[in-house]
Short mmCIF file of C-alpha atoms and ligand atoms in Angstrom, two decimals:
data_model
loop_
_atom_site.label_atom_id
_atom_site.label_comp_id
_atom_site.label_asym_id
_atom_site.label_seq_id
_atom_site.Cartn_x
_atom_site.Cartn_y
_atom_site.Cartn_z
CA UNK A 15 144.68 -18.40 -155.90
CA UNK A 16 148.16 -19.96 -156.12
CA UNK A 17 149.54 -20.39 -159.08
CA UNK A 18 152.26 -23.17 -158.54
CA UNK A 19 154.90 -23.92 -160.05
CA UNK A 20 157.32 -26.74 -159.85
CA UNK A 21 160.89 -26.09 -157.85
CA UNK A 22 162.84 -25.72 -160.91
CA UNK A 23 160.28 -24.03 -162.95
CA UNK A 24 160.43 -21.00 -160.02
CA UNK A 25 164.40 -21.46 -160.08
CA UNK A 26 164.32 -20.52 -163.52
CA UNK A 27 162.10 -17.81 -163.41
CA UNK A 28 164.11 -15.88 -160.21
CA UNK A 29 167.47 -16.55 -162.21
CA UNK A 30 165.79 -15.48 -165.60
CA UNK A 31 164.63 -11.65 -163.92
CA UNK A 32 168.13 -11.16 -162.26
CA UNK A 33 169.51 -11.19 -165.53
CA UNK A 34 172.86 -11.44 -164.74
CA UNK A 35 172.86 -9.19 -162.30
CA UNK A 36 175.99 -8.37 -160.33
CA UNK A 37 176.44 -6.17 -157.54
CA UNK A 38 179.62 -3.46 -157.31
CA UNK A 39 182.80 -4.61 -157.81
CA UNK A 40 185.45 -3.84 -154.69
CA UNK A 41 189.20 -4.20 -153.66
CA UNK A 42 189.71 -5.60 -150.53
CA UNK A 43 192.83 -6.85 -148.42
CA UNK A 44 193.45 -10.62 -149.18
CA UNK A 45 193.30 -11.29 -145.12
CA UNK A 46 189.51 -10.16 -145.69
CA UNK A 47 188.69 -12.18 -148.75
CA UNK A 48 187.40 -15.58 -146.96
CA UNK A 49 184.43 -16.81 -149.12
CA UNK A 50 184.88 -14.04 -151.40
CA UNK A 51 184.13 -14.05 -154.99
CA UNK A 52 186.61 -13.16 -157.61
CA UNK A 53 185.35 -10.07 -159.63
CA UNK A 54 188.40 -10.63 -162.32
CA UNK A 55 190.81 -13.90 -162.81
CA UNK A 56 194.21 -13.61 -160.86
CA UNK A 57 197.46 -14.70 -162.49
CA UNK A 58 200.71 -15.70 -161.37
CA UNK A 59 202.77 -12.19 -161.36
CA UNK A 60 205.83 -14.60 -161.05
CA UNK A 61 207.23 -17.84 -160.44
CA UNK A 62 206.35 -20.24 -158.04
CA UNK A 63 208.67 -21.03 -156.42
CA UNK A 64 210.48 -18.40 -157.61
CA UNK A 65 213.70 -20.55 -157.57
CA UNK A 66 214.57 -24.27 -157.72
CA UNK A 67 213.90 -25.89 -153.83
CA UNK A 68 215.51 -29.01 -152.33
CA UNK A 69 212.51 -31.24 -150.83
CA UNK A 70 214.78 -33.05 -148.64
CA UNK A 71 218.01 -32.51 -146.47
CA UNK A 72 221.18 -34.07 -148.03
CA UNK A 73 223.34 -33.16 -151.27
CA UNK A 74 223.47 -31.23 -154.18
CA UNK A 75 224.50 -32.96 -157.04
CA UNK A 76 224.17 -33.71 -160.87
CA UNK A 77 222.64 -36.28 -161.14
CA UNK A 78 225.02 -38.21 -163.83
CA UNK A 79 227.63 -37.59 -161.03
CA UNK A 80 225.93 -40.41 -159.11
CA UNK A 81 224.92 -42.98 -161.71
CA UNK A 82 225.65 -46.16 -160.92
CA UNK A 83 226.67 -45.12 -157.33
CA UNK A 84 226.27 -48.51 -155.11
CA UNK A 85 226.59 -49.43 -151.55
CA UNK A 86 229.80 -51.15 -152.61
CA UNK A 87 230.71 -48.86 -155.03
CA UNK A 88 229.72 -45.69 -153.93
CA UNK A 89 230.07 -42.16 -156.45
CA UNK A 90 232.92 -39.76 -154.57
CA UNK A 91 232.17 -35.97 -155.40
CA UNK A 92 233.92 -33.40 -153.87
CA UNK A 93 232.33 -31.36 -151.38
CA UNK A 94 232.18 -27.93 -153.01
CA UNK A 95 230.72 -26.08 -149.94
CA UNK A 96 227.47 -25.26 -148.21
CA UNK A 97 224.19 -23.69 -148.81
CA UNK A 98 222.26 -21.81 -146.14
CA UNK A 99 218.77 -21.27 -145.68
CA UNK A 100 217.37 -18.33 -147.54
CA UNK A 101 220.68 -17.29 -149.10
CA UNK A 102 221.81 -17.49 -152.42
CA UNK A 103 224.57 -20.65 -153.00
CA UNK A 104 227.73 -20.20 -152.47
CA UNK A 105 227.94 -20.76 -156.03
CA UNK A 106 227.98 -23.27 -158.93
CA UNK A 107 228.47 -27.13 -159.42
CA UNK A 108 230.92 -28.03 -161.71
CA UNK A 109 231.45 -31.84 -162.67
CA UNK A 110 232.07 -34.18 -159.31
CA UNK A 111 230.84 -31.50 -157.52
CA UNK A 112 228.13 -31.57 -154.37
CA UNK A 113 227.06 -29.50 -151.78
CA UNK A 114 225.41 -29.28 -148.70
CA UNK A 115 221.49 -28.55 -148.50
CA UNK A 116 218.34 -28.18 -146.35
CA UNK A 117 215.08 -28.76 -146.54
CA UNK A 118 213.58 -25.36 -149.15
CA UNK A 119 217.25 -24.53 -149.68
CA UNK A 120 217.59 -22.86 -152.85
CA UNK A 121 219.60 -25.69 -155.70
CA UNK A 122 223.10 -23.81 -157.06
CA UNK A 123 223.20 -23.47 -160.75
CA UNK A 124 224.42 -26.16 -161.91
CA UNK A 125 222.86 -29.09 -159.85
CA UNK A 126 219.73 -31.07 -160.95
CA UNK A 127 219.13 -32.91 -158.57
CA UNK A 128 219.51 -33.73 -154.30
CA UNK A 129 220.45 -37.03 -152.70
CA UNK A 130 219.19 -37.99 -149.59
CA UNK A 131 221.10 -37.23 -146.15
CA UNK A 132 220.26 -40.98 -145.34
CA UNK A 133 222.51 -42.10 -148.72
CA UNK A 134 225.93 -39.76 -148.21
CA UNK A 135 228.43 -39.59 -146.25
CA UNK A 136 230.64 -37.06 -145.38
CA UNK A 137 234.26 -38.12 -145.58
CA UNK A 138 236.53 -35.37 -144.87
CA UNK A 139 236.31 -32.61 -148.21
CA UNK A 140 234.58 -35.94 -150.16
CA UNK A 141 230.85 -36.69 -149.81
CA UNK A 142 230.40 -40.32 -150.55
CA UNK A 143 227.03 -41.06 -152.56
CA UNK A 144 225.77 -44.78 -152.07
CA UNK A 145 222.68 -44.80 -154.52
CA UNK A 146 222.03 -43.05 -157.82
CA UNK A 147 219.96 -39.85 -157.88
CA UNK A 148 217.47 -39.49 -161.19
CA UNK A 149 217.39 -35.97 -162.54
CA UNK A 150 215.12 -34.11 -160.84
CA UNK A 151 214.62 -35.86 -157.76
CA UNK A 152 213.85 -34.58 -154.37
CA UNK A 153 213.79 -31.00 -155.68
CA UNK A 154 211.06 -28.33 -156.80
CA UNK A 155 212.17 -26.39 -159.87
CA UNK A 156 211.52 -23.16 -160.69
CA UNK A 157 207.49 -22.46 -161.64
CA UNK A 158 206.76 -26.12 -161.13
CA UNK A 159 203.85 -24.95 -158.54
CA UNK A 160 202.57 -21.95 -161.02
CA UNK A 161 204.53 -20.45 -163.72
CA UNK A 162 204.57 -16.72 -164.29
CA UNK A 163 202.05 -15.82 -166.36
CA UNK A 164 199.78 -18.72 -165.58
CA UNK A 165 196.20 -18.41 -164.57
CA UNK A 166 196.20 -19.34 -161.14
CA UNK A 167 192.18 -18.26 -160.25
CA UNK A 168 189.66 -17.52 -162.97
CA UNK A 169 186.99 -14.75 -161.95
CA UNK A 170 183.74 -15.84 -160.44
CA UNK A 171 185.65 -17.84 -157.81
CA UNK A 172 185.28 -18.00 -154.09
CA UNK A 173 187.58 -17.86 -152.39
CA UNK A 174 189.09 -20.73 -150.05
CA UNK A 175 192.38 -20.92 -147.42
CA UNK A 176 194.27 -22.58 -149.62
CA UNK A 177 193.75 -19.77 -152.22
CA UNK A 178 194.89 -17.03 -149.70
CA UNK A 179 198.04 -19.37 -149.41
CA UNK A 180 198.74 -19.04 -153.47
CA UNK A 181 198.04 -14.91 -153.08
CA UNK A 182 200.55 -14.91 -149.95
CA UNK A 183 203.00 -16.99 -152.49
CA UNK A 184 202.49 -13.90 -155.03
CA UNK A 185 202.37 -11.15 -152.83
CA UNK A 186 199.29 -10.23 -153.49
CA UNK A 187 197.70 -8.01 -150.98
CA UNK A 188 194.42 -6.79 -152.31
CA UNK A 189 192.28 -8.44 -154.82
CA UNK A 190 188.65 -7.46 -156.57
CA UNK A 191 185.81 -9.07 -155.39
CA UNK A 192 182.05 -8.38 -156.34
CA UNK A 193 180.26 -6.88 -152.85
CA UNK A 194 178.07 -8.47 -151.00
CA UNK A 195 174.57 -8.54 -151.70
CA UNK A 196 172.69 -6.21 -148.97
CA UNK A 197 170.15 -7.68 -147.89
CA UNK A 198 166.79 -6.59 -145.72
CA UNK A 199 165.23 -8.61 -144.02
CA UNK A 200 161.37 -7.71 -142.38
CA UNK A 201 159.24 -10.25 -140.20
CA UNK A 202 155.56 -10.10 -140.47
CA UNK A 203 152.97 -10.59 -138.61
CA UNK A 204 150.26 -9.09 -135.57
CA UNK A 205 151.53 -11.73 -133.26
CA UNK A 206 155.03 -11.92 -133.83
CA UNK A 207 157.62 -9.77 -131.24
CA UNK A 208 161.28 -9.49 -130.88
CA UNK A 209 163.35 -12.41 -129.61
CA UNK A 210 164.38 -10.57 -126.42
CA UNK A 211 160.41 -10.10 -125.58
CA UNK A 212 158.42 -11.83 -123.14
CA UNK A 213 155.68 -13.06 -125.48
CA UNK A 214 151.72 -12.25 -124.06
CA UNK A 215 149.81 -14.90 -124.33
CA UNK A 216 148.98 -15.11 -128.12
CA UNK A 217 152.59 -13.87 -129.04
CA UNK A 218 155.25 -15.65 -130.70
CA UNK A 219 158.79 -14.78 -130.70
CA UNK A 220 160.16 -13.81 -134.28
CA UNK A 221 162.37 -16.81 -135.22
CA UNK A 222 162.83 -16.07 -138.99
CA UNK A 223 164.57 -12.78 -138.79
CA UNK A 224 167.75 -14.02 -137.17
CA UNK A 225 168.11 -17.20 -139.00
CA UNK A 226 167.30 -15.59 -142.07
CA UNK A 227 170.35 -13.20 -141.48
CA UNK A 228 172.08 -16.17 -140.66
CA UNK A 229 171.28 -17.73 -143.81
CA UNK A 230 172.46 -14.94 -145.65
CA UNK A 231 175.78 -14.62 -143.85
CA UNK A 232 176.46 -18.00 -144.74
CA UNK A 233 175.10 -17.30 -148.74
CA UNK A 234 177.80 -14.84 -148.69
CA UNK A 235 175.74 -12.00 -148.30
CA UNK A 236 175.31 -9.10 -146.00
CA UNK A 237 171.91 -9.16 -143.85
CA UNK A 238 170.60 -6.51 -142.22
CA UNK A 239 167.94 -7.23 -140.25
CA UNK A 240 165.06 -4.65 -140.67
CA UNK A 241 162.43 -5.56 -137.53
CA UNK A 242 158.77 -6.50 -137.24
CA UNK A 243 155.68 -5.38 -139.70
CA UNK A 244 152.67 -5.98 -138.42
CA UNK A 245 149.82 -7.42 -141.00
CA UNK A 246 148.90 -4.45 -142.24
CA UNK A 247 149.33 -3.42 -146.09
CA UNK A 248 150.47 -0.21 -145.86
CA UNK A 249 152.82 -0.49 -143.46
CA UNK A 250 154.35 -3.30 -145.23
CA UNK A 251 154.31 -0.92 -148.26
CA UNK A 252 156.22 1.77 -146.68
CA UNK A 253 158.89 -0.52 -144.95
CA UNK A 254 159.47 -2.66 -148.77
CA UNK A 255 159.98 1.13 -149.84
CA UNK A 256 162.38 2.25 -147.35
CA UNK A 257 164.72 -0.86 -148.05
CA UNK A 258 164.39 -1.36 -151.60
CA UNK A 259 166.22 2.02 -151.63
CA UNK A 260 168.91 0.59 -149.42
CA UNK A 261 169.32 -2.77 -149.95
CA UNK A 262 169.85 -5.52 -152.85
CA UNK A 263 167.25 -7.85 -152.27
CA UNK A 264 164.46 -7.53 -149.50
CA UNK A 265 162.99 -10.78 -147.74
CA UNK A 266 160.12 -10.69 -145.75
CA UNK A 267 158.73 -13.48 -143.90
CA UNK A 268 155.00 -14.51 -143.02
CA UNK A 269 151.67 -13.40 -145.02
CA UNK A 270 152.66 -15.03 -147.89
CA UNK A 271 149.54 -17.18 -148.03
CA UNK A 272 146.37 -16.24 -149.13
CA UNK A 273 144.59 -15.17 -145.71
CA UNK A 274 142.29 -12.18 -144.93
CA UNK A 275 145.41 -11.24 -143.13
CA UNK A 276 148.09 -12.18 -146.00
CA UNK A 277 149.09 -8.72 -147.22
CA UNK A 278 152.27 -9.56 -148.98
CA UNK A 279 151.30 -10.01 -152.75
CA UNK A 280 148.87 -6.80 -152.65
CA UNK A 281 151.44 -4.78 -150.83
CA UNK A 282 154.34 -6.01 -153.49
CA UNK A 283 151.96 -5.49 -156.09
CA UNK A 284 151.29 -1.60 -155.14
CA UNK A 285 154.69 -0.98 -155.11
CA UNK A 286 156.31 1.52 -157.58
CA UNK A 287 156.81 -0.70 -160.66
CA UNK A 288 156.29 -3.44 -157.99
CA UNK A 289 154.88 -7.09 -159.69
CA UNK A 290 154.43 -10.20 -158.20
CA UNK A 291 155.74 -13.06 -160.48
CA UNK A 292 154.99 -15.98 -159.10
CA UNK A 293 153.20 -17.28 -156.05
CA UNK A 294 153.22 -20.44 -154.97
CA UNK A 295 155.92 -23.60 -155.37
CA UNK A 296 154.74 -27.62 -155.41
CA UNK A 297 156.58 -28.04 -152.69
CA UNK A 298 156.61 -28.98 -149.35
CA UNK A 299 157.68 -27.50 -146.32
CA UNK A 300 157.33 -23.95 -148.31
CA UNK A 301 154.59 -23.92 -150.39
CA UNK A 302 153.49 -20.12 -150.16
CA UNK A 303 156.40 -18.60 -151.98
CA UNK A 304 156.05 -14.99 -153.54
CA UNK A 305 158.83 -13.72 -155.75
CA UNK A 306 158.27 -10.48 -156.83
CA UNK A 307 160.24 -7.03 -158.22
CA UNK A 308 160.04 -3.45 -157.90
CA UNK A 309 162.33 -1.52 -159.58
CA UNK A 310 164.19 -4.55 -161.13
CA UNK A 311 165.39 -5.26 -157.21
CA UNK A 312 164.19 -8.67 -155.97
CA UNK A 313 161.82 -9.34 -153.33
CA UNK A 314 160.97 -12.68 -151.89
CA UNK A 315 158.46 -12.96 -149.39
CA UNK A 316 158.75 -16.53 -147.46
CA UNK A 317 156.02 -18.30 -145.56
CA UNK A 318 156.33 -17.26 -141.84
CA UNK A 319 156.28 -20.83 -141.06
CA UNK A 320 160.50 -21.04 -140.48
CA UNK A 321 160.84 -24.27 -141.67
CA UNK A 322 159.15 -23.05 -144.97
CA UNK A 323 161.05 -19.98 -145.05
CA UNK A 324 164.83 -22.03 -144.49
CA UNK A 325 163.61 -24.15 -147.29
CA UNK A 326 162.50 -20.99 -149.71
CA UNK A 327 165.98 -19.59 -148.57
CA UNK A 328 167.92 -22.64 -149.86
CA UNK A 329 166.61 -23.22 -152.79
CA UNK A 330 165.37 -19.76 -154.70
CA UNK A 331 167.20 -17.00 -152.03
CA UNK A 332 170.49 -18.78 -151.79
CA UNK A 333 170.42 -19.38 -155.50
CA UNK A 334 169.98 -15.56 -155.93
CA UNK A 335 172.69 -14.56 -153.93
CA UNK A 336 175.29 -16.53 -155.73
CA UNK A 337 174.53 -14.92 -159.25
CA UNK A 338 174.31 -11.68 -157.40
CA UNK A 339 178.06 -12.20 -155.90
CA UNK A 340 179.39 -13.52 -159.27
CA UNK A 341 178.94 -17.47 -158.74
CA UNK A 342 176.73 -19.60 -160.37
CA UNK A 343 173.48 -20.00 -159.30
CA UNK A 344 174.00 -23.28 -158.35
CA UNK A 345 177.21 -25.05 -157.41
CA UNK A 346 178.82 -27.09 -159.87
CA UNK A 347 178.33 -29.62 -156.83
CA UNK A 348 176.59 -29.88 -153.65
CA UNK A 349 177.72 -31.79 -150.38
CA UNK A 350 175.66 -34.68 -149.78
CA UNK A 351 176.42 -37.98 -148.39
CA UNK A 352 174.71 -41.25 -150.12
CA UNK A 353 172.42 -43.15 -146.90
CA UNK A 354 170.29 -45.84 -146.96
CA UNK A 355 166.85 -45.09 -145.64
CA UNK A 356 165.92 -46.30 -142.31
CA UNK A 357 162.14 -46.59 -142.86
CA UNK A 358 158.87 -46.89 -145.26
CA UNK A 359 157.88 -43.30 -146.39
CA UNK A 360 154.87 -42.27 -148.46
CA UNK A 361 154.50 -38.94 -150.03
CA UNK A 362 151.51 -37.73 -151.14
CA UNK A 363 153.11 -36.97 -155.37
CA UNK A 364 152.41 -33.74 -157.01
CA UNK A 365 155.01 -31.88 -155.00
CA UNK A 366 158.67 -32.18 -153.74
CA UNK A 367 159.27 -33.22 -150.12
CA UNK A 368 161.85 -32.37 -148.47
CA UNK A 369 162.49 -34.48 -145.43
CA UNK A 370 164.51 -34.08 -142.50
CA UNK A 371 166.98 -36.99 -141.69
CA UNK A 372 169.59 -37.65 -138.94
CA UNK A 373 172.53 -40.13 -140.17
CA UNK A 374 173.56 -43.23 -138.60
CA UNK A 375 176.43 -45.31 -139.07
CA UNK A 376 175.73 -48.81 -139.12
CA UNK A 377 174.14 -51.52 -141.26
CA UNK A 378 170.73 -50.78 -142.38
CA UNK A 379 167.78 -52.88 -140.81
CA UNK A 380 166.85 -54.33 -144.04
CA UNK A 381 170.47 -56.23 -144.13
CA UNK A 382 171.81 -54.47 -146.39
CA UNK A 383 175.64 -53.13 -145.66
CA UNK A 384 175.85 -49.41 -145.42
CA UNK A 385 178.12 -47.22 -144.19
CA UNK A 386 175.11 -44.50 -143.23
CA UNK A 387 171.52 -45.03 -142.21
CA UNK A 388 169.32 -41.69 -142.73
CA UNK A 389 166.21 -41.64 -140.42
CA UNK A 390 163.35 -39.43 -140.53
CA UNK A 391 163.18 -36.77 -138.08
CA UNK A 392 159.31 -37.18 -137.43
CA UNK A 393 156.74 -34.21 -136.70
CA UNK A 394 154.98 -31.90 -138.73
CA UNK A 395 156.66 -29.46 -141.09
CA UNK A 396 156.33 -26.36 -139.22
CA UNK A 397 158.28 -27.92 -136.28
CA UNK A 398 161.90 -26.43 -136.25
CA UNK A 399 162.82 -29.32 -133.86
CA UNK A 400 162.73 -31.42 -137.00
CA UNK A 401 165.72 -28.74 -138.79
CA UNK A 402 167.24 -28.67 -135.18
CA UNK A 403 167.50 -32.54 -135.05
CA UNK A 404 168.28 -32.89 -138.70
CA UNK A 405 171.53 -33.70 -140.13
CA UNK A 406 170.48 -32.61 -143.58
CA UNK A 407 167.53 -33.54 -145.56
CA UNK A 408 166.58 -35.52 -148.83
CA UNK A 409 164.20 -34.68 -151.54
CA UNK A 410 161.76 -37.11 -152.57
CA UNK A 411 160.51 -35.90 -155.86
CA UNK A 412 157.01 -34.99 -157.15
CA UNK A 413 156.21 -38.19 -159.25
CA UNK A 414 157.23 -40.45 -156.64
CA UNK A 415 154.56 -41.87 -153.81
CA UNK A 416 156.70 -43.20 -151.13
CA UNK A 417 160.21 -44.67 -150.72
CA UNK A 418 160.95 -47.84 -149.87
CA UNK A 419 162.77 -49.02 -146.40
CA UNK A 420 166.77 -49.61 -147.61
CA UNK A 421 166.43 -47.12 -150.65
CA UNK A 422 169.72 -45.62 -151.30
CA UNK A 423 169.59 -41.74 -150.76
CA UNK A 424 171.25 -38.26 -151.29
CA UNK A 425 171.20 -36.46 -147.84
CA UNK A 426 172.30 -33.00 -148.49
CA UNK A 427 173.86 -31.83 -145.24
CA UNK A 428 172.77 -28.61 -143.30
P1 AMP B 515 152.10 -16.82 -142.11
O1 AMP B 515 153.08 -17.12 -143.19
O2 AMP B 515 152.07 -15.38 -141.75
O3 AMP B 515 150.76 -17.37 -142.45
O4 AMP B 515 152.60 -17.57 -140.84
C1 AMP B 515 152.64 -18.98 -140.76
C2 AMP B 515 153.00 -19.42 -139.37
O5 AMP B 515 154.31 -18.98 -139.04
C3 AMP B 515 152.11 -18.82 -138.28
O6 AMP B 515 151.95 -19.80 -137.28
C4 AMP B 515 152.91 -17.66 -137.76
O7 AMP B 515 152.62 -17.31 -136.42
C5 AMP B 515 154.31 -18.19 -137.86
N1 AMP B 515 155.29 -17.12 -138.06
C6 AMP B 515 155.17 -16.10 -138.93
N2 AMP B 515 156.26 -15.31 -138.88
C7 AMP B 515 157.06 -15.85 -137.95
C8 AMP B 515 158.32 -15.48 -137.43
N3 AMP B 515 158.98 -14.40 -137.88
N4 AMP B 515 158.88 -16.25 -136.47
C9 AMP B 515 158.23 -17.33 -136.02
N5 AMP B 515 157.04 -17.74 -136.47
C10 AMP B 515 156.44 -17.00 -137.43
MG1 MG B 516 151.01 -14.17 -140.59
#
């Protein structure tokens, strides 16, 4: 029989056996490190910018040089000389002093501040300054973007393009990262054959395997995608052998129910040091859940159904592979988009549904403004056409019946 358990109740139990797991920690070139998670915090080796920038083309000047310049009355300071792009200045500004600069041009000592092209004028060796520059204006100084010694990423971060911009400002090449969690991935079942097969009548292609990998590509993981088992319990025993010696966390897919023909808790169970914990979430699409270990090495075997198995992956596998890789489990926040819903829905209570939408813009039918409608995508839960449709989904939870036409709504996008 199932034993179920409530979505966060299973959540809790997956993340509780991983104890803090990580997997191997690994340099690797910054141009590589997309989506990467730090394995240690980086911090700022030096300066940024490493010297004090104009922001603007015009003049170098000090700034009390130019108080109470005026169009009238304008502030004449000689015109000391001219600064190129990436050299050093010419030199320093004394008192009455300005000089030419560009855009990123590096300030002379000297000079706090630069007035805008649009304000000077050049008369012969004078520059003529028609409004007052405040200290500090239309320059960058020295370490205002990071100072040296700052913390510029802690460790457990992933890494994002503008991140790889800050390394490139540092010079840093290589960083640590945690590895990617391997990952093998099995499809089960007699009727199941390979997505380049012409199915016999009977046959179905195997969906999950690929999408799975593709789900753990985009969980930051590394998939490798192990083939076809058919229902058989040894067989399944020897292939969960083979790549729980090669691989951080096995998924299989299909015979996770309780069928004649549902071999996956026995076969987990009759592993070396294998044990099911769990089987079974309130939840729907993905009720037949097994999480298991063997060996301390996760296994989770999904429902074949693939709209159960993407909704498993989401919420316990992806979960997993984010502690694995150094994140949090869960994200400190998720994308979603707030939608009114398009349409009377009754669930049955007792168990999360979690239902396929497409968004709309447009006011909702029930008058109300909105700036996003979320409809539906109807058809039974093991249809993929409703995840192929579907913009994202929202969860209606387990002590709640129905939901009203017009109630407002998280829609957490695929
Ligand atoms: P099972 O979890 O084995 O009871 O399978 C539930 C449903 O999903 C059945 O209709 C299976 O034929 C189907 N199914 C199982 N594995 C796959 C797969 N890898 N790709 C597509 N459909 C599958
Ligand atoms: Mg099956």
């Amino acid at each position: 029989m199932l034993t179920v358990l409530t979505v966060k109740e299973a959540q809790e139990r997956i993340i509780a056996s991983l104890n803090d797991t990580r997997t191997e920690k690994e340099n690797i070139p910054v141009t590589d490190s997309l989506g990467r998670v730090t394995a240690r915090e980086i911090v700022a080796t030096e300066a940024v910018p490493p010297f004090a920038r104009a922001t603007m083309d015009g003049f170098a000047v000090r700034s009390s040089d130019t108080f109470g310049a005026s169009e009238s009355i304008p502030s004449l300071l000689t015109l000391k000389g001219h600064i190129l792009m990436g050299k050093e200045p010419p030199g320093s500004l004394g008192t009455g002093e300005a000089m030419s600069i560009p855009t990123g041009g590096m300030l002379p000592p000297g000079s706090d501040s630069v007035v805008m092209l649009e304000y000077c004028e050049v008369l012969g060796n004078q520059v003529a300054v028609y409004r007052p520059a405040a200290p500090l204006e239309n320059i960058v100084r020295e370490g205002e973007d990071f100072q040296e010694g700052s913390l510029v990423l802690p460790a457990g971060h992933m890494i994002r393009f503008q991140d790889i911009g800050i390394l490139s400002a540092l010079g840093i090449m290589e960083l640590e990262v945690y590895a990617r969690p391997r990952v093998g991935i099995f499809s089960t079942g007699d009727e199941i054959v390979s997505p380049s097969e012409q199915p016999k009548p009977g046959q179905i292609r195997d969906i999950n395997g690929f999408a799975l990998s593709a789900q753990v590509l985009e969980s930051g993981g590394e998939p490798q995608y192990c083939g076809i088992i058919a229902d058989e319990k040894e067989g399944l025993k020897r292939g969960l052998l083979t790549s729980l010696e090669r691989y951080d966390i096995v998924l299989i897919s299909g015979g996770s129910s309780v069928g004649a023909r549902d071999v996956a808790v026995e076969a987990i169970n009759e592993l070396p040091g294998g044990e099911v914990l769990f089987h079974g979430v309130s939840m729907k699409p993905g009720k037949p859940f097994i999480f298991g270990l063997s060996g301390g090495k996760p296994i989770f075997g999904l429902s074949g159904n693939p709209v159960s198995a993407m909704f498993s992956f989401i919420l316990f596998v992806r979960p997993a592979l984010r502690l694995m890789q150094g994140l949090s489990a869960f994200p400190a926040f998720s994308p979603y988009v707030e939608a009114f819903l398009d349409t009377n829905l009754s669930s049955p209570g007792g168990r999360e549904d979690y239902v396929r939408v497409t968004l709309h813009e447009g006011p909702s039918t029930s008058g109300k403004e909105a700036p996003l409608r979320a409809r539906p995508v109807f058809g039974g839960s093991s249809l993929l056409s409703t995840m192929v449709k579907g913009d994202g989904y929202f969860v209606i939870p387990r002590d709640v019946e129905g939901m009203l036409e017009g109630s407002k709504i998280k829609v957490f996008l695929f």
